[in-house]
Amino acid sequence: MSETLPHGVAGIHALPADHHDGPWDSVIVEDRLKERLLATAVLVLRHGRRLAGSAVAPHGLVVLAGPPGTGKTTLAQGLAQAAARTLAQQGATTLVEVDPHAFPSEMLGESQRSVSRLFRETLPELAARRPHTIVLVDEVEALAVRRHSASFDTNPVDVHRATDAVLSGLDALRAQRPGTLLVVTTNFAEAVDEAFLSRADLVVRTELPDESVVPLIVADSLRGLAAQWPELAVLAEDSAVHRKVGKLLHGLDGRRIRKTVHGALALRLETARDPALLNLDDLVAAAEEAAAERT
Ligand SMILES: Nc1ncnc2c1ncn2[C@@H]1O[C@H](COP(=O)(O)OP(=O)(O)O)[C@@H](O)[C@H]1O
Ligand SMILES: [Mg+2]
């Protein structure tokens, strides 16, 4: 990718592309939820133009809201690839990743103009390139946030300013390019009720994995390691191991669960040198440590 990215854009990808496989399958949620995400995306991308102007026209907005580490970013990226694969016969898909940190609100008017330019000029131009376009605004609350408050808990006023900017931008984008899909993630579930709920075609609330899912994430993480060190296939296929470790990790988010499994390799020098030596005791020790840090 050699082109210079326009202001406010963090990445542009042509999909489907084999190296974008993986995220969609790696997040373990109900199949029904993935199906609804995919169906909503496909309807907008494939038929948004035809439906435009009708009373039931989709807005072209999907919102993923939930606590950090619950798979929102991964699902959003996976969705782009899954939708692109589904629609490949009708043409390629552009995934545009917006950089929410490009618009600090110190200079409020300036920042609003930049966001407005992004939705009125940059994104419509990008959306003209290929038959389908998905725009991802990850952690929308970072958009238009005051820079020095950004290290603290995000101010609800900033969150609302960010969601307002995106919603008016969406209307402008939709007017020019119906059929463009905007996927927004937020760690602030309350932002969703206020601004997005009535306009989103679909709001998905991601949650901490429940007790049936935690062992599955442990298993999937071990399978990832076994792909590199085949000796670990024994642990990766032993559901009693997954249940035992999973029980200790209940209450943690998906990111922490995956990190704990990987972190188990670094408790001893032997396993760091040769991960094939990882055993149940290492996993239990790492899980107990992670559980102890849980607040
Ligand atoms: N339900 C889940 N199943 C499997 N892996 C998960 C799940 N939730 C989170 N993860 C993993 O945790 C990591 C962080 O996920 P991410 O999408 O960045 O979360 P978020 O954007 O909600 O903070 C990823 O490696 C992801 O695969
Ligand atoms: Mg994220």
PDB file of N, CA, C and O in Angstrom, residues 3 6 9 11-12 94 96-97 118 121-130 132-133 135 177:
ATOM      1  N   GLU A   3       0.095   4.349  -1.534  1.00  0.00           N
ATOM      2  CA  GLU A   3      -0.498   5.679  -1.678  1.00  0.00           C
ATOM      3  C   GLU A   3      -0.507   6.417  -0.342  1.00  0.00           C
ATOM      4  O   GLU A   3      -0.565   5.817   0.723  1.00  0.00           O
ATOM      5  N   PRO A   6      -5.443   9.943   2.767  1.00  0.00           N
ATOM      6  CA  PRO A   6      -6.050  11.246   3.013  1.00  0.00           C
ATOM      7  C   PRO A   6      -6.163  11.513   4.520  1.00  0.00           C
ATOM      8  O   PRO A   6      -6.187  10.577   5.320  1.00  0.00           O
ATOM      9  N   VAL A   9      -7.834   9.275   7.495  1.00  0.00           N
ATOM     10  CA  VAL A   9      -7.983   7.879   7.084  1.00  0.00           C
ATOM     11  C   VAL A   9      -6.751   7.104   7.528  1.00  0.00           C
ATOM     12  O   VAL A   9      -5.622   7.478   7.220  1.00  0.00           O
ATOM     13  N   GLY A  11      -6.421   3.662   7.037  1.00  0.00           N
ATOM     14  CA  GLY A  11      -6.101   2.522   6.174  1.00  0.00           C
ATOM     15  C   GLY A  11      -7.156   2.342   5.094  1.00  0.00           C
ATOM     16  O   GLY A  11      -8.318   2.692   5.298  1.00  0.00           O
ATOM     17  N   ILE A  12      -6.709   1.853   3.938  1.00  0.00           N
ATOM     18  CA  ILE A  12      -7.624   1.542   2.834  1.00  0.00           C
ATOM     19  C   ILE A  12      -7.259   0.141   2.333  1.00  0.00           C
ATOM     20  O   ILE A  12      -6.100  -0.120   2.035  1.00  0.00           O
ATOM     21  N   THR A  94     -14.195  -1.961  -0.882  1.00  0.00           N
ATOM     22  CA  THR A  94     -13.159  -1.160  -0.227  1.00  0.00           C
ATOM     23  C   THR A  94     -13.487  -1.055   1.257  1.00  0.00           C
ATOM     24  O   THR A  94     -14.619  -0.717   1.615  1.00  0.00           O
ATOM     25  N   VAL A  96     -12.468   1.161   4.367  1.00  0.00           N
ATOM     26  CA  VAL A  96     -11.780   2.394   4.763  1.00  0.00           C
ATOM     27  C   VAL A  96     -11.793   2.469   6.278  1.00  0.00           C
ATOM     28  O   VAL A  96     -12.863   2.431   6.897  1.00  0.00           O
ATOM     29  N   GLU A  97     -10.611   2.557   6.877  1.00  0.00           N
ATOM     30  CA  GLU A  97     -10.538   2.706   8.337  1.00  0.00           C
ATOM     31  C   GLU A  97     -10.293   4.169   8.674  1.00  0.00           C
ATOM     32  O   GLU A  97      -9.280   4.752   8.265  1.00  0.00           O
ATOM     33  N   LEU A 118     -14.215  15.030   5.736  1.00  0.00           N
ATOM     34  CA  LEU A 118     -14.029  13.579   5.599  1.00  0.00           C
ATOM     35  C   LEU A 118     -15.287  12.918   5.035  1.00  0.00           C
ATOM     36  O   LEU A 118     -15.224  12.127   4.095  1.00  0.00           O
ATOM     37  N   GLU A 121     -16.392  14.808   1.392  1.00  0.00           N
ATOM     38  CA  GLU A 121     -15.493  14.772   0.227  1.00  0.00           C
ATOM     39  C   GLU A 121     -14.683  13.476   0.165  1.00  0.00           C
ATOM     40  O   GLU A 121     -14.781  12.714  -0.794  1.00  0.00           O
ATOM     41  N   THR A 122     -13.893  13.250   1.224  1.00  0.00           N
ATOM     42  CA  THR A 122     -12.953  12.124   1.170  1.00  0.00           C
ATOM     43  C   THR A 122     -13.675  10.786   1.017  1.00  0.00           C
ATOM     44  O   THR A 122     -13.364  10.011   0.100  1.00  0.00           O
ATOM     45  N   LEU A 123     -14.612  10.505   1.898  1.00  0.00           N
ATOM     46  CA  LEU A 123     -15.264   9.193   1.862  1.00  0.00           C
ATOM     47  C   LEU A 123     -16.100   8.997   0.599  1.00  0.00           C
ATOM     48  O   LEU A 123     -16.028   7.919  -0.014  1.00  0.00           O
ATOM     49  N   PRO A 124     -16.888   9.991   0.148  1.00  0.00           N
ATOM     50  CA  PRO A 124     -17.603   9.790  -1.122  1.00  0.00           C
ATOM     51  C   PRO A 124     -16.657   9.504  -2.294  1.00  0.00           C
ATOM     52  O   PRO A 124     -16.953   8.658  -3.145  1.00  0.00           O
ATOM     53  N   GLU A 125     -15.506  10.188  -2.318  1.00  0.00           N
ATOM     54  CA  GLU A 125     -14.547   9.909  -3.403  1.00  0.00           C
ATOM     55  C   GLU A 125     -14.026   8.486  -3.326  1.00  0.00           C
ATOM     56  O   GLU A 125     -13.949   7.776  -4.329  1.00  0.00           O
ATOM     57  N   LEU A 126     -13.679   8.066  -2.107  1.00  0.00           N
ATOM     58  CA  LEU A 126     -13.183   6.691  -1.945  1.00  0.00           C
ATOM     59  C   LEU A 126     -14.280   5.689  -2.307  1.00  0.00           C
ATOM     60  O   LEU A 126     -14.019   4.645  -2.902  1.00  0.00           O
ATOM     61  N   ALA A 127     -15.528   6.036  -1.969  1.00  0.00           N
ATOM     62  CA  ALA A 127     -16.639   5.107  -2.212  1.00  0.00           C
ATOM     63  C   ALA A 127     -16.961   4.985  -3.697  1.00  0.00           C
ATOM     64  O   ALA A 127     -17.697   4.079  -4.099  1.00  0.00           O
ATOM     65  N   ALA A 128     -16.428   5.877  -4.498  1.00  0.00           N
ATOM     66  CA  ALA A 128     -16.677   5.793  -5.942  1.00  0.00           C
ATOM     67  C   ALA A 128     -15.753   4.794  -6.627  1.00  0.00           C
ATOM     68  O   ALA A 128     -15.945   4.450  -7.782  1.00  0.00           O
ATOM     69  N   ARG A 129     -14.755   4.301  -5.874  1.00  0.00           N
ATOM     70  CA  ARG A 129     -13.728   3.472  -6.517  1.00  0.00           C
ATOM     71  C   ARG A 129     -14.158   2.050  -6.840  1.00  0.00           C
ATOM     72  O   ARG A 129     -13.738   1.472  -7.820  1.00  0.00           O
ATOM     73  N   ARG A 130     -14.911   1.459  -5.939  1.00  0.00           N
ATOM     74  CA  ARG A 130     -15.288   0.046  -6.113  1.00  0.00           C
ATOM     75  C   ARG A 130     -16.783  -0.094  -5.880  1.00  0.00           C
ATOM     76  O   ARG A 130     -17.407   0.771  -5.274  1.00  0.00           O
ATOM     77  N   HIS A 132     -18.539  -1.748  -3.787  1.00  0.00           N
ATOM     78  CA  HIS A 132     -18.990  -1.747  -2.393  1.00  0.00           C
ATOM     79  C   HIS A 132     -17.976  -1.043  -1.507  1.00  0.00           C
ATOM     80  O   HIS A 132     -16.770  -1.195  -1.726  1.00  0.00           O
ATOM     81  N   THR A 133     -18.482  -0.320  -0.502  1.00  0.00           N
ATOM     82  CA  THR A 133     -17.571   0.366   0.420  1.00  0.00           C
ATOM     83  C   THR A 133     -18.069   0.234   1.847  1.00  0.00           C
ATOM     84  O   THR A 133     -19.248   0.465   2.140  1.00  0.00           O
ATOM     85  N   VAL A 135     -17.020   1.614   5.670  1.00  0.00           N
ATOM     86  CA  VAL A 135     -16.212   2.565   6.435  1.00  0.00           C
ATOM     87  C   VAL A 135     -16.257   2.150   7.897  1.00  0.00           C
ATOM     88  O   VAL A 135     -17.343   1.961   8.457  1.00  0.00           O
ATOM     89  N   ARG A 177     -23.656   8.763  -1.613  1.00  0.00           N
ATOM     90  CA  ARG A 177     -23.311   7.366  -1.924  1.00  0.00           C
ATOM     91  C   ARG A 177     -24.188   6.401  -1.139  1.00  0.00           C
ATOM     92  O   ARG A 177     -23.721   5.746  -0.210  1.00  0.00           O
TER      93      ARG A 177
END
